[in-house]
Amino acid sequence: MENRIKRLVRDVVDFPSEGIVFRDITPILKDQELCSDIIAEFVSRLKGINIDVVAGIESRGFLFGMMLANELKVPFVPIRKEGKLPYKSIKQCYDLEYGQSVIEIHEDAFKKGSNILVHDDLLATGGTVYAASELIGKLGGKIAAYSFLIGLEFLKGEDLLKEFGAKVVLLTKY
Ligand SMILES: O=P(O)(O)OC[C@H]1O[C@H](OP(=O)(O)OP(=O)(O)O)[C@H](O)[C@@H]1O
Ligand SMILES: Nc1ncnc2[nH]cnc12
């Protein structure tokens, strides 16, 4: 799986800013068989973990997050960039590998005590999913696990997530 993903990930140097090597997953989206196998791999690696809801982070976290929720037969909840969600929301500021941003979640996204799988395409510094985890905690959710296609190990995002005590599934590491 790791090699199949790496073969398709496109490295774009100096995007979105100088010094960043951007790992572009769009070529993967054109390989239907691989997309289907990625979902099966996530499901297999998450076996035995109690998941009530998948929360996917805008925008690339929506792509496989919704497919994964559908496969797990649980609801999908979007965590969006500031100003995009229409209903009452709570927000969190954060730093990521190439800047700063704000994410939000609807106040009624899930029931208190729900076990949430947090999904995104890529784990870099972990700033984005850390902020997502804080939002989920504020709504009374429990982090069941994290899932990513790619992890950038040198940025130590996994260390940042340790305090949440949840399994981190990474299909590919750089
Ligand atoms: O671990 P971090 O350092 O926080 O970086 C990872 C985040 O950065 C990217 O999203 P981006 O904000 O570029 O948005 P996009 O998905 O809409 O492209 C990626 O999809 C993760 O959400
Ligand atoms: N190097 C990178 N490539 C793609 N998405 C990212 N998000 C944060 N860092 C990234």
mmCIF file of C-alpha atoms and ligand atoms in Angstrom:
data_model
loop_
_atom_site.group_PDB
_atom_site.id
_atom_site.type_symbol
_atom_site.label_atom_id
_atom_site.label_comp_id
_atom_site.label_asym_id
_atom_site.label_seq_id
_atom_site.Cartn_x
_atom_site.Cartn_y
_atom_site.Cartn_z
ATOM 1 C CA MET A 1 0.000 0.000 0.000
ATOM 2 C CA GLU A 2 2.777 2.424 0.992
ATOM 3 C CA ASN A 3 4.549 1.963 -2.361
ATOM 4 C CA ARG A 4 1.331 2.269 -4.367
ATOM 5 C CA ILE A 5 0.561 5.580 -2.653
ATOM 6 C CA LYS A 6 4.140 6.898 -2.958
ATOM 7 C CA ARG A 7 4.246 6.068 -6.658
ATOM 8 C CA LEU A 8 1.328 8.467 -7.247
ATOM 9 C CA VAL A 9 1.956 11.267 -4.745
ATOM 10 C CA ARG A 10 3.326 14.242 -6.675
ATOM 11 C CA ASP A 11 5.985 16.382 -4.998
ATOM 12 C CA VAL A 12 5.596 20.064 -5.774
ATOM 13 C CA VAL A 13 8.577 22.106 -4.615
ATOM 14 C CA ASP A 14 8.057 25.592 -3.109
ATOM 15 C CA PHE A 15 4.246 25.316 -2.913
ATOM 16 C CA PRO A 16 2.400 27.107 -1.362
ATOM 17 C CA SER A 17 5.517 28.945 -0.166
ATOM 18 C CA GLU A 18 9.308 28.710 -0.528
ATOM 19 C CA GLY A 19 10.938 25.750 1.216
ATOM 20 C CA ILE A 20 7.802 23.584 1.364
ATOM 21 C CA VAL A 21 7.649 20.278 -0.536
ATOM 22 C CA PHE A 22 3.934 19.880 -1.140
ATOM 23 C CA ARG A 23 2.704 16.247 -1.258
ATOM 24 C CA ASP A 24 -0.088 16.392 -3.808
ATOM 25 C CA ILE A 25 -2.609 13.526 -3.562
ATOM 26 C CA THR A 26 -4.712 14.498 -6.597
ATOM 27 C CA PRO A 27 -3.114 11.794 -8.839
ATOM 28 C CA ILE A 28 -4.367 9.179 -6.336
ATOM 29 C CA LEU A 29 -7.939 10.377 -6.840
ATOM 30 C CA LYS A 30 -7.716 9.373 -10.506
ATOM 31 C CA ASP A 31 -6.976 5.738 -9.582
ATOM 32 C CA GLN A 32 -10.356 4.321 -8.559
ATOM 33 C CA GLU A 33 -8.970 0.898 -7.606
ATOM 34 C CA LEU A 34 -6.354 2.431 -5.320
ATOM 35 C CA CYS A 35 -8.960 4.704 -3.676
ATOM 36 C CA SER A 36 -11.105 1.682 -2.962
ATOM 37 C CA ASP A 37 -8.103 -0.246 -1.574
ATOM 38 C CA ILE A 38 -7.138 2.746 0.605
ATOM 39 C CA ILE A 39 -10.568 2.695 2.244
ATOM 40 C CA ALA A 40 -10.312 -1.081 2.794
ATOM 41 C CA GLU A 41 -6.848 -0.608 4.345
ATOM 42 C CA PHE A 42 -8.130 2.085 6.728
ATOM 43 C CA VAL A 43 -11.045 -0.142 7.759
ATOM 44 C CA SER A 44 -8.698 -3.059 8.390
ATOM 45 C CA ARG A 45 -6.241 -0.950 10.438
ATOM 46 C CA LEU A 46 -9.120 0.511 12.501
ATOM 47 C CA LYS A 47 -10.661 -2.884 13.288
ATOM 48 C CA GLY A 48 -11.658 -3.276 16.946
ATOM 49 C CA ILE A 49 -11.884 0.482 17.572
ATOM 50 C CA ASN A 50 -15.318 1.773 18.508
ATOM 51 C CA ILE A 51 -16.168 4.589 16.063
ATOM 52 C CA ASP A 52 -19.510 6.462 16.152
ATOM 53 C CA VAL A 53 -18.638 9.362 13.826
ATOM 54 C CA VAL A 54 -15.947 10.292 11.281
ATOM 55 C CA ALA A 55 -14.866 13.953 11.404
ATOM 56 C CA GLY A 56 -13.050 15.083 8.243
ATOM 57 C CA ILE A 57 -11.057 18.293 7.946
ATOM 58 C CA GLU A 58 -11.577 20.708 5.042
ATOM 59 C CA SER A 59 -10.841 20.242 2.319
ATOM 60 C CA ARG A 60 -8.692 17.248 1.544
ATOM 61 C CA GLY A 61 -9.932 15.461 4.656
ATOM 62 C CA PHE A 62 -13.396 15.351 3.072
ATOM 63 C CA LEU A 63 -12.264 13.202 0.138
ATOM 64 C CA PHE A 64 -11.523 9.936 1.913
ATOM 65 C CA GLY A 65 -13.283 10.913 5.165
ATOM 66 C CA MET A 66 -16.767 10.668 3.685
ATOM 67 C CA MET A 67 -15.940 7.415 1.863
ATOM 68 C CA LEU A 68 -14.576 5.982 5.101
ATOM 69 C CA ALA A 69 -17.656 7.001 7.091
ATOM 70 C CA ASN A 70 -19.849 5.384 4.453
ATOM 71 C CA GLU A 71 -17.831 2.164 4.597
ATOM 72 C CA LEU A 72 -17.923 2.151 8.420
ATOM 73 C CA LYS A 73 -21.673 2.917 8.216
ATOM 74 C CA VAL A 74 -21.395 5.902 10.559
ATOM 75 C CA PRO A 75 -22.191 9.629 10.113
ATOM 76 C CA PHE A 76 -19.693 12.091 8.632
ATOM 77 C CA VAL A 77 -19.103 15.498 10.203
ATOM 78 C CA PRO A 78 -17.229 18.290 8.388
ATOM 79 C CA ILE A 79 -14.717 20.461 10.232
ATOM 80 C CA ARG A 80 -14.440 23.564 8.071
ATOM 81 C CA LYS A 81 -12.310 26.648 7.632
ATOM 82 C CA GLU A 82 -13.719 29.785 9.284
ATOM 83 C CA GLY A 83 -16.922 31.303 7.912
ATOM 84 C CA LYS A 84 -18.093 28.312 5.845
ATOM 85 C CA LEU A 85 -20.439 26.492 8.226
ATOM 86 C CA PRO A 86 -23.988 27.899 8.140
ATOM 87 C CA TYR A 87 -25.236 26.932 11.621
ATOM 88 C CA LYS A 88 -24.052 27.775 15.186
ATOM 89 C CA SER A 89 -20.386 26.780 15.447
ATOM 90 C CA ILE A 90 -17.370 26.890 17.731
ATOM 91 C CA LYS A 91 -13.925 27.826 16.427
ATOM 92 C CA GLN A 92 -10.249 27.208 17.062
ATOM 93 C CA CYS A 93 -7.132 29.022 15.739
ATOM 94 C CA TYR A 94 -4.034 26.990 14.885
ATOM 95 C CA ASP A 95 -0.630 26.963 13.168
ATOM 96 C CA LEU A 96 0.166 24.544 10.356
ATOM 97 C CA GLU A 97 3.311 23.770 8.320
ATOM 98 C CA TYR A 98 2.831 26.798 6.067
ATOM 99 C CA GLY A 99 0.791 29.351 7.990
ATOM 100 C CA GLN A 100 -2.097 29.937 10.346
ATOM 101 C CA SER A 101 -5.795 29.275 10.060
ATOM 102 C CA VAL A 102 -9.083 28.864 11.929
ATOM 103 C CA ILE A 103 -11.382 25.836 11.860
ATOM 104 C CA GLU A 104 -14.943 25.420 13.033
ATOM 105 C CA ILE A 105 -17.441 22.684 13.848
ATOM 106 C CA HIS A 106 -21.220 22.835 14.242
ATOM 107 C CA GLU A 107 -22.353 22.830 17.881
ATOM 108 C CA ASP A 108 -24.713 19.922 17.188
ATOM 109 C CA ALA A 109 -22.213 17.887 15.142
ATOM 110 C CA PHE A 110 -22.539 14.791 17.374
ATOM 111 C CA LYS A 111 -23.901 13.623 20.736
ATOM 112 C CA LYS A 112 -21.786 14.084 23.894
ATOM 113 C CA GLY A 113 -19.695 10.982 24.584
ATOM 114 C CA SER A 114 -19.466 9.980 20.898
ATOM 115 C CA ASN A 115 -16.285 8.219 19.761
ATOM 116 C CA ILE A 116 -14.811 10.231 16.904
ATOM 117 C CA LEU A 117 -12.384 9.153 14.202
ATOM 118 C CA VAL A 118 -10.528 12.279 13.041
ATOM 119 C CA HIS A 119 -9.519 11.967 9.400
ATOM 120 C CA ASP A 120 -7.300 14.078 7.158
ATOM 121 C CA ASP A 121 -5.186 13.418 4.056
ATOM 122 C CA LEU A 122 -1.893 14.411 5.652
ATOM 123 C CA LEU A 123 -0.299 14.869 9.083
ATOM 124 C CA ALA A 124 2.474 17.472 9.067
ATOM 125 C CA THR A 125 3.072 19.477 12.284
ATOM 126 C CA GLY A 126 -0.210 18.165 13.675
ATOM 127 C CA GLY A 127 -1.460 21.702 14.338
ATOM 128 C CA THR A 128 -4.628 21.178 12.291
ATOM 129 C CA VAL A 129 -5.731 17.889 13.872
ATOM 130 C CA TYR A 130 -4.710 19.113 17.317
ATOM 131 C CA ALA A 131 -7.118 22.042 16.867
ATOM 132 C CA ALA A 132 -9.789 19.645 15.550
ATOM 133 C CA SER A 133 -9.279 17.451 18.634
ATOM 134 C CA GLU A 134 -9.740 20.468 20.908
ATOM 135 C CA LEU A 135 -13.018 21.341 19.180
ATOM 136 C CA ILE A 136 -14.222 17.739 19.517
ATOM 137 C CA GLY A 137 -13.284 17.766 23.223
ATOM 138 C CA LYS A 138 -15.208 21.016 23.778
ATOM 139 C CA LEU A 139 -18.341 19.325 22.412
ATOM 140 C CA GLY A 140 -17.867 16.336 24.734
ATOM 141 C CA GLY A 141 -16.563 13.921 22.093
ATOM 142 C CA LYS A 142 -13.847 11.311 22.664
ATOM 143 C CA ILE A 143 -11.063 10.796 20.123
ATOM 144 C CA ALA A 144 -11.295 7.142 19.036
ATOM 145 C CA ALA A 145 -8.438 7.279 16.483
ATOM 146 C CA TYR A 146 -6.748 9.372 13.797
ATOM 147 C CA SER A 147 -6.339 8.335 10.155
ATOM 148 C CA PHE A 148 -4.159 9.864 7.435
ATOM 149 C CA LEU A 149 -2.893 8.774 4.026
ATOM 150 C CA ILE A 150 0.441 10.503 4.638
ATOM 151 C CA GLY A 151 2.566 11.442 7.635
ATOM 152 C CA LEU A 152 5.575 13.771 7.447
ATOM 153 C CA GLU A 153 7.602 12.192 10.251
ATOM 154 C CA PHE A 154 10.274 14.909 10.486
ATOM 155 C CA LEU A 155 7.588 17.388 11.632
ATOM 156 C CA LYS A 156 6.674 15.175 14.616
ATOM 157 C CA GLY A 157 2.906 15.565 14.359
ATOM 158 C CA GLU A 158 2.393 12.189 16.020
ATOM 159 C CA ASP A 159 4.141 13.440 19.177
ATOM 160 C CA LEU A 160 1.726 16.358 19.394
ATOM 161 C CA LEU A 161 -1.242 13.973 19.334
ATOM 162 C CA LYS A 162 0.081 11.711 22.125
ATOM 163 C CA GLU A 163 -1.875 13.533 24.836
ATOM 164 C CA PHE A 164 -5.152 12.381 23.266
ATOM 165 C CA GLY A 165 -4.096 8.736 23.743
ATOM 166 C CA ALA A 166 -5.634 7.517 20.480
ATOM 167 C CA LYS A 167 -4.260 5.218 17.763
ATOM 168 C CA VAL A 168 -2.747 7.044 14.776
ATOM 169 C CA VAL A 169 -3.121 5.240 11.431
ATOM 170 C CA LEU A 170 -0.699 6.467 8.736
ATOM 171 C CA LEU A 171 -0.662 4.617 5.413
ATOM 172 C CA THR A 172 2.524 6.284 4.126
ATOM 173 C CA LYS A 173 5.439 8.008 5.838
ATOM 174 C CA TYR A 174 8.008 10.525 4.564
HETATM 175 O O1 LIG B 1 -0.275 18.994 10.285
HETATM 176 P P1 LIG B 1 -0.403 20.427 9.813
HETATM 177 O O2 LIG B 1 0.901 21.177 9.835
HETATM 178 O O3 LIG B 1 -1.461 21.135 10.551
HETATM 179 O O4 LIG B 1 -0.807 20.384 8.267
HETATM 180 C C1 LIG B 1 -1.741 19.476 7.724
HETATM 181 C C2 LIG B 1 -2.926 20.159 7.120
HETATM 182 O O5 LIG B 1 -2.539 20.976 6.008
HETATM 183 C C3 LIG B 1 -3.322 20.627 4.865
HETATM 184 O O6 LIG B 1 -4.495 21.361 4.772
HETATM 185 P P2 LIG B 1 -4.629 22.863 4.214
HETATM 186 O O7 LIG B 1 -4.783 23.783 5.390
HETATM 187 O O8 LIG B 1 -3.505 23.155 3.269
HETATM 188 O O9 LIG B 1 -6.031 22.870 3.503
HETATM 189 P P3 LIG B 1 -6.679 22.071 2.268
HETATM 190 O O10 LIG B 1 -6.942 20.660 2.743
HETATM 191 O O11 LIG B 1 -7.944 22.813 2.036
HETATM 192 O O12 LIG B 1 -5.729 22.100 1.097
HETATM 193 C C4 LIG B 1 -3.652 19.164 5.105
HETATM 194 O O13 LIG B 1 -4.772 18.744 4.342
HETATM 195 C C5 LIG B 1 -3.907 19.119 6.578
HETATM 196 O O14 LIG B 1 -5.236 19.509 6.904
HETATM 197 N N1 LIG B 2 4.003 19.381 2.800
HETATM 198 C C1 LIG B 2 2.669 19.341 2.696
HETATM 199 N N2 LIG B 2 2.072 18.811 1.592
HETATM 200 C C2 LIG B 2 0.712 18.769 1.496
HETATM 201 N N3 LIG B 2 -0.105 19.211 2.452
HETATM 202 C C3 LIG B 2 0.441 19.721 3.556
HETATM 203 N N4 LIG B 2 -0.118 20.241 4.677
HETATM 204 C C4 LIG B 2 0.882 20.631 5.489
HETATM 205 N N5 LIG B 2 2.076 20.396 4.951
HETATM 206 C C5 LIG B 2 1.834 19.822 3.732
#
